[in-house]
Amino acid sequence: MGKIITIANQKGGVGKTTTSINLAASLAASEKKVLLVDIDPQANASGGVGFDTKQLEATIYEVMVNNLNPSDAIYQTEIQTLHLIPSHINLVGAEIEMVNIEHRELVLKTVLDKLKANYDFIIIDCPPSLGLLTLNALSAADSVLIPVQCEYYALEGLGQLLNTISIVRFHLNPDLDIEGVLLTMFDSRLRLSNQVVEEVKRHFENKVFDTVIYRNVRLSEAPSHGKPVILYDALCPGAQNYLELAGEILKRNGLA
């Protein structure tokens, strides 16, 4: 039975999609069967593994809104053990279209429960908001991974996310756990980066991953080539950071 990890932070630009793509690819490179589910209408995670979602007829939109069989929306990526359910710009209107659906916060859970047995990990990339799509992702997940950038105002808005997680636990998903807090965009030359690390560790203690994602040009370039960074430049620091993160998650889950 696979583990579903939602990557969430309502703040944009924290490395959420970068983490979704590269954690999924790194887990797949560790010989685990992985499904990447993109529920962000911007579809950047889908593009980051090589798919132009405007050309696809079956996406997460058709699955969630039109009851398409989820197996019909699964695509093979360049990495053999990594599959994708892509997003689509049509998801922008999904919150309105789903308004009359009973238990609309649990639509994604119902979908992924059908697929869970086929994968070791399912990674969900969320939109940068706390709307219905993110609620669906939190309700479907076993745990949530929170990326936090090592910049000023890093902790701003995290209280709101933690409050949402508490509400989801109370009403929809009592077993939702925090997988961990991931520090991203770390620049060792900046005193501010080190101060943010200390502050985040003081707040979250042992929930902070040992792995830190360093600022890395190759990591930023890879999505424009439609590749996870381990296929774009496997030796760059960004690739090594995400392989370390995958190793840490496998170890925490007793799969190392």
PDB file of N, CA and C in Angstrom, residues 114-200:
ATOM      1  N   LYS A 114      -8.127   4.287  -5.287  1.00  0.00           N
ATOM      2  CA  LYS A 114      -8.183   3.251  -6.334  1.00  0.00           C
ATOM      3  C   LYS A 114      -6.782   2.916  -6.872  1.00  0.00           C
ATOM      4  N   LEU A 115      -5.835   3.837  -6.677  1.00  0.00           N
ATOM      5  CA  LEU A 115      -4.503   3.685  -7.276  1.00  0.00           C
ATOM      6  C   LEU A 115      -3.414   3.350  -6.263  1.00  0.00           C
ATOM      7  N   LYS A 116      -3.728   3.560  -4.992  1.00  0.00           N
ATOM      8  CA  LYS A 116      -2.712   3.513  -3.927  1.00  0.00           C
ATOM      9  C   LYS A 116      -1.935   2.202  -3.889  1.00  0.00           C
ATOM     10  N   ALA A 117      -2.629   1.103  -4.133  1.00  0.00           N
ATOM     11  CA  ALA A 117      -1.986  -0.213  -4.044  1.00  0.00           C
ATOM     12  C   ALA A 117      -0.943  -0.430  -5.140  1.00  0.00           C
ATOM     13  N   ASN A 118      -0.987   0.384  -6.207  1.00  0.00           N
ATOM     14  CA  ASN A 118      -0.077   0.192  -7.349  1.00  0.00           C
ATOM     15  C   ASN A 118       1.253   0.924  -7.202  1.00  0.00           C
ATOM     16  N   TYR A 119       1.383   1.754  -6.161  1.00  0.00           N
ATOM     17  CA  TYR A 119       2.567   2.604  -6.026  1.00  0.00           C
ATOM     18  C   TYR A 119       3.154   2.544  -4.623  1.00  0.00           C
ATOM     19  N   ASP A 120       4.461   2.813  -4.543  1.00  0.00           N
ATOM     20  CA  ASP A 120       5.108   2.961  -3.232  1.00  0.00           C
ATOM     21  C   ASP A 120       4.842   4.356  -2.676  1.00  0.00           C
ATOM     22  N   PHE A 121       4.851   5.353  -3.566  1.00  0.00           N
ATOM     23  CA  PHE A 121       4.592   6.740  -3.159  1.00  0.00           C
ATOM     24  C   PHE A 121       3.721   7.444  -4.189  1.00  0.00           C
ATOM     25  N   ILE A 122       2.798   8.256  -3.700  1.00  0.00           N
ATOM     26  CA  ILE A 122       2.060   9.185  -4.554  1.00  0.00           C
ATOM     27  C   ILE A 122       2.376  10.584  -4.044  1.00  0.00           C
ATOM     28  N   ILE A 123       2.908  11.427  -4.921  1.00  0.00           N
ATOM     29  CA  ILE A 123       3.299  12.799  -4.553  1.00  0.00           C
ATOM     30  C   ILE A 123       2.314  13.767  -5.207  1.00  0.00           C
ATOM     31  N   ILE A 124       1.694  14.644  -4.410  1.00  0.00           N
ATOM     32  CA  ILE A 124       0.714  15.602  -4.939  1.00  0.00           C
ATOM     33  C   ILE A 124       1.288  17.011  -4.893  1.00  0.00           C
ATOM     34  N   ASP A 125       1.287  17.666  -6.054  1.00  0.00           N
ATOM     35  CA  ASP A 125       1.697  19.079  -6.120  1.00  0.00           C
ATOM     36  C   ASP A 125       0.452  19.957  -6.084  1.00  0.00           C
ATOM     37  N   CYS A 126       0.387  20.852  -5.100  1.00  0.00           N
ATOM     38  CA  CYS A 126      -0.805  21.692  -4.874  1.00  0.00           C
ATOM     39  C   CYS A 126      -0.646  23.089  -5.476  1.00  0.00           C
ATOM     40  N   PRO A 127      -1.781  23.774  -5.691  1.00  0.00           N
ATOM     41  CA  PRO A 127      -1.698  25.194  -6.048  1.00  0.00           C
ATOM     42  C   PRO A 127      -1.255  26.031  -4.850  1.00  0.00           C
ATOM     43  N   PRO A 128      -0.736  27.245  -5.098  1.00  0.00           N
ATOM     44  CA  PRO A 128      -0.325  28.109  -3.981  1.00  0.00           C
ATOM     45  C   PRO A 128      -1.527  28.821  -3.350  1.00  0.00           C
ATOM     46  N   SER A 129      -2.434  28.049  -2.768  1.00  0.00           N
ATOM     47  CA  SER A 129      -3.613  28.620  -2.104  1.00  0.00           C
ATOM     48  C   SER A 129      -4.162  27.566  -1.160  1.00  0.00           C
ATOM     49  N   LEU A 130      -5.111  27.964  -0.319  1.00  0.00           N
ATOM     50  CA  LEU A 130      -5.725  26.996   0.595  1.00  0.00           C
ATOM     51  C   LEU A 130      -7.183  26.759   0.208  1.00  0.00           C
ATOM     52  N   GLY A 131      -7.448  26.694  -1.103  1.00  0.00           N
ATOM     53  CA  GLY A 131      -8.811  26.482  -1.596  1.00  0.00           C
ATOM     54  C   GLY A 131      -9.193  25.015  -1.627  1.00  0.00           C
ATOM     55  N   LEU A 132     -10.238  24.716  -2.384  1.00  0.00           N
ATOM     56  CA  LEU A 132     -10.806  23.371  -2.425  1.00  0.00           C
ATOM     57  C   LEU A 132      -9.823  22.327  -2.959  1.00  0.00           C
ATOM     58  N   LEU A 133      -8.985  22.696  -3.929  1.00  0.00           N
ATOM     59  CA  LEU A 133      -8.030  21.730  -4.481  1.00  0.00           C
ATOM     60  C   LEU A 133      -7.002  21.302  -3.429  1.00  0.00           C
ATOM     61  N   THR A 134      -6.471  22.280  -2.686  1.00  0.00           N
ATOM     62  CA  THR A 134      -5.511  21.946  -1.626  1.00  0.00           C
ATOM     63  C   THR A 134      -6.192  21.161  -0.506  1.00  0.00           C
ATOM     64  N   LEU A 135      -7.434  21.517  -0.176  1.00  0.00           N
ATOM     65  CA  LEU A 135      -8.194  20.738   0.822  1.00  0.00           C
ATOM     66  C   LEU A 135      -8.334  19.291   0.380  1.00  0.00           C
ATOM     67  N   ASN A 136      -8.615  19.077  -0.909  1.00  0.00           N
ATOM     68  CA  ASN A 136      -8.703  17.723  -1.456  1.00  0.00           C
ATOM     69  C   ASN A 136      -7.380  16.982  -1.277  1.00  0.00           C
ATOM     70  N   ALA A 137      -6.281  17.674  -1.563  1.00  0.00           N
ATOM     71  CA  ALA A 137      -4.955  17.045  -1.459  1.00  0.00           C
ATOM     72  C   ALA A 137      -4.631  16.673  -0.010  1.00  0.00           C
ATOM     73  N   LEU A 138      -4.976  17.562   0.935  1.00  0.00           N
ATOM     74  CA  LEU A 138      -4.724  17.283   2.354  1.00  0.00           C
ATOM     75  C   LEU A 138      -5.628  16.160   2.868  1.00  0.00           C
ATOM     76  N   SER A 139      -6.850  16.114   2.361  1.00  0.00           N
ATOM     77  CA  SER A 139      -7.789  15.066   2.784  1.00  0.00           C
ATOM     78  C   SER A 139      -7.378  13.703   2.253  1.00  0.00           C
ATOM     79  N   ALA A 140      -6.704  13.694   1.093  1.00  0.00           N
ATOM     80  CA  ALA A 140      -6.290  12.426   0.473  1.00  0.00           C
ATOM     81  C   ALA A 140      -4.969  11.908   1.033  1.00  0.00           C
ATOM     82  N   ALA A 141      -4.198  12.778   1.678  1.00  0.00           N
ATOM     83  CA  ALA A 141      -2.807  12.457   2.010  1.00  0.00           C
ATOM     84  C   ALA A 141      -2.651  11.690   3.319  1.00  0.00           C
ATOM     85  N   ASP A 142      -1.553  10.936   3.383  1.00  0.00           N
ATOM     86  CA  ASP A 142      -1.114  10.358   4.662  1.00  0.00           C
ATOM     87  C   ASP A 142      -0.282  11.391   5.421  1.00  0.00           C
ATOM     88  N   SER A 143       0.432  12.232   4.657  1.00  0.00           N
ATOM     89  CA  SER A 143       1.266  13.249   5.305  1.00  0.00           C
ATOM     90  C   SER A 143       1.444  14.445   4.386  1.00  0.00           C
ATOM     91  N   VAL A 144       1.904  15.540   4.980  1.00  0.00           N
ATOM     92  CA  VAL A 144       2.140  16.765   4.216  1.00  0.00           C
ATOM     93  C   VAL A 144       3.593  17.197   4.411  1.00  0.00           C
ATOM     94  N   LEU A 145       4.244  17.524   3.299  1.00  0.00           N
ATOM     95  CA  LEU A 145       5.607  18.048   3.332  1.00  0.00           C
ATOM     96  C   LEU A 145       5.512  19.542   3.039  1.00  0.00           C
ATOM     97  N   ILE A 146       6.120  20.349   3.908  1.00  0.00           N
ATOM     98  CA  ILE A 146       6.001  21.818   3.794  1.00  0.00           C
ATOM     99  C   ILE A 146       7.357  22.418   3.404  1.00  0.00           C
ATOM    100  N   PRO A 147       7.476  22.917   2.151  1.00  0.00           N
ATOM    101  CA  PRO A 147       8.720  23.604   1.778  1.00  0.00           C
ATOM    102  C   PRO A 147       8.710  25.042   2.325  1.00  0.00           C
ATOM    103  N   VAL A 148       9.847  25.460   2.865  1.00  0.00           N
ATOM    104  CA  VAL A 148       9.992  26.820   3.409  1.00  0.00           C
ATOM    105  C   VAL A 148      11.274  27.410   2.834  1.00  0.00           C
ATOM    106  N   GLN A 149      11.164  28.548   2.165  1.00  0.00           N
ATOM    107  CA  GLN A 149      12.358  29.134   1.562  1.00  0.00           C
ATOM    108  C   GLN A 149      13.169  29.880   2.616  1.00  0.00           C
ATOM    109  N   CYS A 150      14.500  29.835   2.456  1.00  0.00           N
ATOM    110  CA  CYS A 150      15.395  30.466   3.423  1.00  0.00           C
ATOM    111  C   CYS A 150      15.536  31.952   3.114  1.00  0.00           C
ATOM    112  N   GLU A 151      14.424  32.665   3.219  1.00  0.00           N
ATOM    113  CA  GLU A 151      14.416  34.094   2.924  1.00  0.00           C
ATOM    114  C   GLU A 151      13.578  34.825   3.963  1.00  0.00           C
ATOM    115  N   TYR A 152      13.662  36.134   3.908  1.00  0.00           N
ATOM    116  CA  TYR A 152      12.902  36.976   4.834  1.00  0.00           C
ATOM    117  C   TYR A 152      11.416  36.647   4.726  1.00  0.00           C
ATOM    118  N   TYR A 153      10.702  36.694   5.832  1.00  0.00           N
ATOM    119  CA  TYR A 153       9.272  36.341   5.890  1.00  0.00           C
ATOM    120  C   TYR A 153       9.022  34.854   5.635  1.00  0.00           C
ATOM    121  N   ALA A 154      10.037  34.024   5.853  1.00  0.00           N
ATOM    122  CA  ALA A 154       9.897  32.591   5.564  1.00  0.00           C
ATOM    123  C   ALA A 154       8.715  31.970   6.293  1.00  0.00           C
ATOM    124  N   LEU A 155       8.529  32.372   7.558  1.00  0.00           N
ATOM    125  CA  LEU A 155       7.487  31.732   8.375  1.00  0.00           C
ATOM    126  C   LEU A 155       6.129  32.410   8.230  1.00  0.00           C
ATOM    127  N   GLU A 156       6.106  33.498   7.445  1.00  0.00           N
ATOM    128  CA  GLU A 156       4.844  34.219   7.274  1.00  0.00           C
ATOM    129  C   GLU A 156       3.818  33.324   6.559  1.00  0.00           C
ATOM    130  N   GLY A 157       2.639  33.225   7.098  1.00  0.00           N
ATOM    131  CA  GLY A 157       1.596  32.426   6.462  1.00  0.00           C
ATOM    132  C   GLY A 157       1.601  30.966   6.863  1.00  0.00           C
ATOM    133  N   LEU A 158       2.705  30.506   7.513  1.00  0.00           N
ATOM    134  CA  LEU A 158       2.754  29.090   7.903  1.00  0.00           C
ATOM    135  C   LEU A 158       1.733  28.777   8.990  1.00  0.00           C
ATOM    136  N   GLY A 159       1.447  29.773   9.834  1.00  0.00           N
ATOM    137  CA  GLY A 159       0.426  29.586  10.878  1.00  0.00           C
ATOM    138  C   GLY A 159      -0.926  29.248  10.253  1.00  0.00           C
ATOM    139  N   GLN A 160      -1.228  29.943   9.146  1.00  0.00           N
ATOM    140  CA  GLN A 160      -2.486  29.717   8.429  1.00  0.00           C
ATOM    141  C   GLN A 160      -2.536  28.287   7.862  1.00  0.00           C
ATOM    142  N   LEU A 161      -1.406  27.825   7.295  1.00  0.00           N
ATOM    143  CA  LEU A 161      -1.333  26.467   6.756  1.00  0.00           C
ATOM    144  C   LEU A 161      -1.495  25.435   7.866  1.00  0.00           C
ATOM    145  N   LEU A 162      -0.817  25.649   8.994  1.00  0.00           N
ATOM    146  CA  LEU A 162      -0.911  24.705  10.119  1.00  0.00           C
ATOM    147  C   LEU A 162      -2.331  24.669  10.682  1.00  0.00           C
ATOM    148  N   ASN A 163      -2.990  25.821  10.687  1.00  0.00           N
ATOM    149  CA  ASN A 163      -4.382  25.891  11.121  1.00  0.00           C
ATOM    150  C   ASN A 163      -5.284  25.083  10.187  1.00  0.00           C
ATOM    151  N   THR A 164      -5.042  25.210   8.874  1.00  0.00           N
ATOM    152  CA  THR A 164      -5.806  24.437   7.881  1.00  0.00           C
ATOM    153  C   THR A 164      -5.576  22.938   8.089  1.00  0.00           C
ATOM    154  N   ILE A 165      -4.321  22.555   8.339  1.00  0.00           N
ATOM    155  CA  ILE A 165      -4.004  21.136   8.589  1.00  0.00           C
ATOM    156  C   ILE A 165      -4.774  20.634   9.802  1.00  0.00           C
ATOM    157  N   SER A 166      -4.845  21.453  10.858  1.00  0.00           N
ATOM    158  CA  SER A 166      -5.596  21.073  12.070  1.00  0.00           C
ATOM    159  C   SER A 166      -7.086  20.891  11.770  1.00  0.00           C
ATOM    160  N   ILE A 167      -7.648  21.792  10.956  1.00  0.00           N
ATOM    161  CA  ILE A 167      -9.070  21.703  10.591  1.00  0.00           C
ATOM    162  C   ILE A 167      -9.326  20.427   9.778  1.00  0.00           C
ATOM    163  N   VAL A 168      -8.405  20.144   8.829  1.00  0.00           N
ATOM    164  CA  VAL A 168      -8.539  18.934   8.003  1.00  0.00           C
ATOM    165  C   VAL A 168      -8.473  17.694   8.890  1.00  0.00           C
ATOM    166  N   ARG A 169      -7.540  17.697   9.844  1.00  0.00           N
ATOM    167  CA  ARG A 169      -7.434  16.556  10.778  1.00  0.00           C
ATOM    168  C   ARG A 169      -8.737  16.360  11.547  1.00  0.00           C
ATOM    169  N   PHE A 170      -9.321  17.452  11.997  1.00  0.00           N
ATOM    170  CA  PHE A 170     -10.517  17.380  12.848  1.00  0.00           C
ATOM    171  C   PHE A 170     -11.740  16.906  12.064  1.00  0.00           C
ATOM    172  N   HIS A 171     -11.895  17.435  10.823  1.00  0.00           N
ATOM    173  CA  HIS A 171     -13.137  17.195  10.080  1.00  0.00           C
ATOM    174  C   HIS A 171     -13.040  16.116   9.001  1.00  0.00           C
ATOM    175  N   LEU A 172     -11.847  15.947   8.390  1.00  0.00           N
ATOM    176  CA  LEU A 172     -11.776  15.153   7.161  1.00  0.00           C
ATOM    177  C   LEU A 172     -10.763  14.008   7.185  1.00  0.00           C
ATOM    178  N   ASN A 173      -9.634  14.208   7.841  1.00  0.00           N
ATOM    179  CA  ASN A 173      -8.540  13.234   7.735  1.00  0.00           C
ATOM    180  C   ASN A 173      -7.759  13.184   9.050  1.00  0.00           C
ATOM    181  N   PRO A 174      -8.302  12.448  10.042  1.00  0.00           N
ATOM    182  CA  PRO A 174      -7.681  12.446  11.376  1.00  0.00           C
ATOM    183  C   PRO A 174      -6.258  11.891  11.407  1.00  0.00           C
ATOM    184  N   ASP A 175      -5.865  11.137  10.372  1.00  0.00           N
ATOM    185  CA  ASP A 175      -4.530  10.512  10.364  1.00  0.00           C
ATOM    186  C   ASP A 175      -3.471  11.355   9.658  1.00  0.00           C
ATOM    187  N   LEU A 176      -3.835  12.546   9.212  1.00  0.00           N
ATOM    188  CA  LEU A 176      -2.874  13.388   8.479  1.00  0.00           C
ATOM    189  C   LEU A 176      -1.694  13.768   9.377  1.00  0.00           C
ATOM    190  N   ASP A 177      -0.509  13.447   8.897  1.00  0.00           N
ATOM    191  CA  ASP A 177       0.716  13.692   9.655  1.00  0.00           C
ATOM    192  C   ASP A 177       1.546  14.753   8.934  1.00  0.00           C
ATOM    193  N   ILE A 178       2.477  15.379   9.642  1.00  0.00           N
ATOM    194  CA  ILE A 178       3.431  16.269   8.961  1.00  0.00           C
ATOM    195  C   ILE A 178       4.678  15.435   8.654  1.00  0.00           C
ATOM    196  N   GLU A 179       4.908  15.214   7.360  1.00  0.00           N
ATOM    197  CA  GLU A 179       6.084  14.424   6.929  1.00  0.00           C
ATOM    198  C   GLU A 179       7.356  15.152   7.323  1.00  0.00           C
ATOM    199  N   GLY A 180       7.331  16.468   7.159  1.00  0.00           N
ATOM    200  CA  GLY A 180       8.495  17.249   7.534  1.00  0.00           C
ATOM    201  C   GLY A 180       8.472  18.624   6.901  1.00  0.00           C
ATOM    202  N   VAL A 181       9.347  19.493   7.416  1.00  0.00           N
ATOM    203  CA  VAL A 181       9.518  20.841   6.872  1.00  0.00           C
ATOM    204  C   VAL A 181      10.846  20.850   6.130  1.00  0.00           C
ATOM    205  N   LEU A 182      10.794  21.278   4.861  1.00  0.00           N
ATOM    206  CA  LEU A 182      11.984  21.252   4.003  1.00  0.00           C
ATOM    207  C   LEU A 182      12.468  22.671   3.748  1.00  0.00           C
ATOM    208  N   LEU A 183      13.719  22.931   4.091  1.00  0.00           N
ATOM    209  CA  LEU A 183      14.305  24.252   3.841  1.00  0.00           C
ATOM    210  C   LEU A 183      14.837  24.304   2.412  1.00  0.00           C
ATOM    211  N   THR A 184      14.356  25.297   1.643  1.00  0.00           N
ATOM    212  CA  THR A 184      14.733  25.404   0.228  1.00  0.00           C
ATOM    213  C   THR A 184      15.425  26.741  -0.040  1.00  0.00           C
ATOM    214  N   MET A 185      16.086  26.825  -1.200  1.00  0.00           N
ATOM    215  CA  MET A 185      16.742  28.061  -1.663  1.00  0.00           C
ATOM    216  C   MET A 185      17.768  28.571  -0.653  1.00  0.00           C
ATOM    217  N   PHE A 186      18.489  27.639  -0.049  1.00  0.00           N
ATOM    218  CA  PHE A 186      19.502  28.001   0.951  1.00  0.00           C
ATOM    219  C   PHE A 186      20.751  28.522   0.250  1.00  0.00           C
ATOM    220  N   ASP A 187      21.260  29.628   0.747  1.00  0.00           N
ATOM    221  CA  ASP A 187      22.496  30.211   0.222  1.00  0.00           C
ATOM    222  C   ASP A 187      23.446  30.393   1.401  1.00  0.00           C
ATOM    223  N   SER A 188      24.471  29.560   1.462  1.00  0.00           N
ATOM    224  CA  SER A 188      25.366  29.534   2.628  1.00  0.00           C
ATOM    225  C   SER A 188      26.130  30.847   2.807  1.00  0.00           C
ATOM    226  N   ARG A 189      26.182  31.664   1.734  1.00  0.00           N
ATOM    227  CA  ARG A 189      26.922  32.943   1.840  1.00  0.00           C
ATOM    228  C   ARG A 189      26.129  34.004   2.601  1.00  0.00           C
ATOM    229  N   LEU A 190      24.829  33.785   2.713  1.00  0.00           N
ATOM    230  CA  LEU A 190      23.967  34.793   3.331  1.00  0.00           C
ATOM    231  C   LEU A 190      23.709  34.485   4.801  1.00  0.00           C
ATOM    232  N   ARG A 191      23.981  35.475   5.647  1.00  0.00           N
ATOM    233  CA  ARG A 191      23.705  35.285   7.064  1.00  0.00           C
ATOM    234  C   ARG A 191      22.215  35.048   7.302  1.00  0.00           C
ATOM    235  N   LEU A 192      21.385  35.713   6.465  1.00  0.00           N
ATOM    236  CA  LEU A 192      19.933  35.575   6.595  1.00  0.00           C
ATOM    237  C   LEU A 192      19.499  34.116   6.448  1.00  0.00           C
ATOM    238  N   SER A 193      20.082  33.391   5.467  1.00  0.00           N
ATOM    239  CA  SER A 193      19.731  31.982   5.252  1.00  0.00           C
ATOM    240  C   SER A 193      19.959  31.174   6.521  1.00  0.00           C
ATOM    241  N   ASN A 194      21.106  31.410   7.161  1.00  0.00           N
ATOM    242  CA  ASN A 194      21.423  30.670   8.385  1.00  0.00           C
ATOM    243  C   ASN A 194      20.481  31.051   9.530  1.00  0.00           C
ATOM    244  N   GLN A 195      20.080  32.314   9.575  1.00  0.00           N
ATOM    245  CA  GLN A 195      19.135  32.749  10.611  1.00  0.00           C
ATOM    246  C   GLN A 195      17.767  32.089  10.419  1.00  0.00           C
ATOM    247  N   VAL A 196      17.336  31.980   9.154  1.00  0.00           N
ATOM    248  CA  VAL A 196      16.044  31.340   8.864  1.00  0.00           C
ATOM    249  C   VAL A 196      16.084  29.871   9.272  1.00  0.00           C
ATOM    250  N   VAL A 197      17.197  29.191   8.961  1.00  0.00           N
ATOM    251  CA  VAL A 197      17.349  27.777   9.356  1.00  0.00           C
ATOM    252  C   VAL A 197      17.170  27.629  10.865  1.00  0.00           C
ATOM    253  N   GLU A 198      17.850  28.491  11.619  1.00  0.00           N
ATOM    254  CA  GLU A 198      17.750  28.430  13.088  1.00  0.00           C
ATOM    255  C   GLU A 198      16.321  28.677  13.560  1.00  0.00           C
ATOM    256  N   GLU A 199      15.666  29.664  12.942  1.00  0.00           N
ATOM    257  CA  GLU A 199      14.307  30.027  13.346  1.00  0.00           C
ATOM    258  C   GLU A 199      13.320  28.886  13.050  1.00  0.00           C
ATOM    259  N   VAL A 200      13.446  28.298  11.861  1.00  0.00           N
ATOM    260  CA  VAL A 200      12.543  27.202  11.475  1.00  0.00           C
ATOM    261  C   VAL A 200      12.774  25.996  12.394  1.00  0.00           C
TER     262      VAL A 200
END
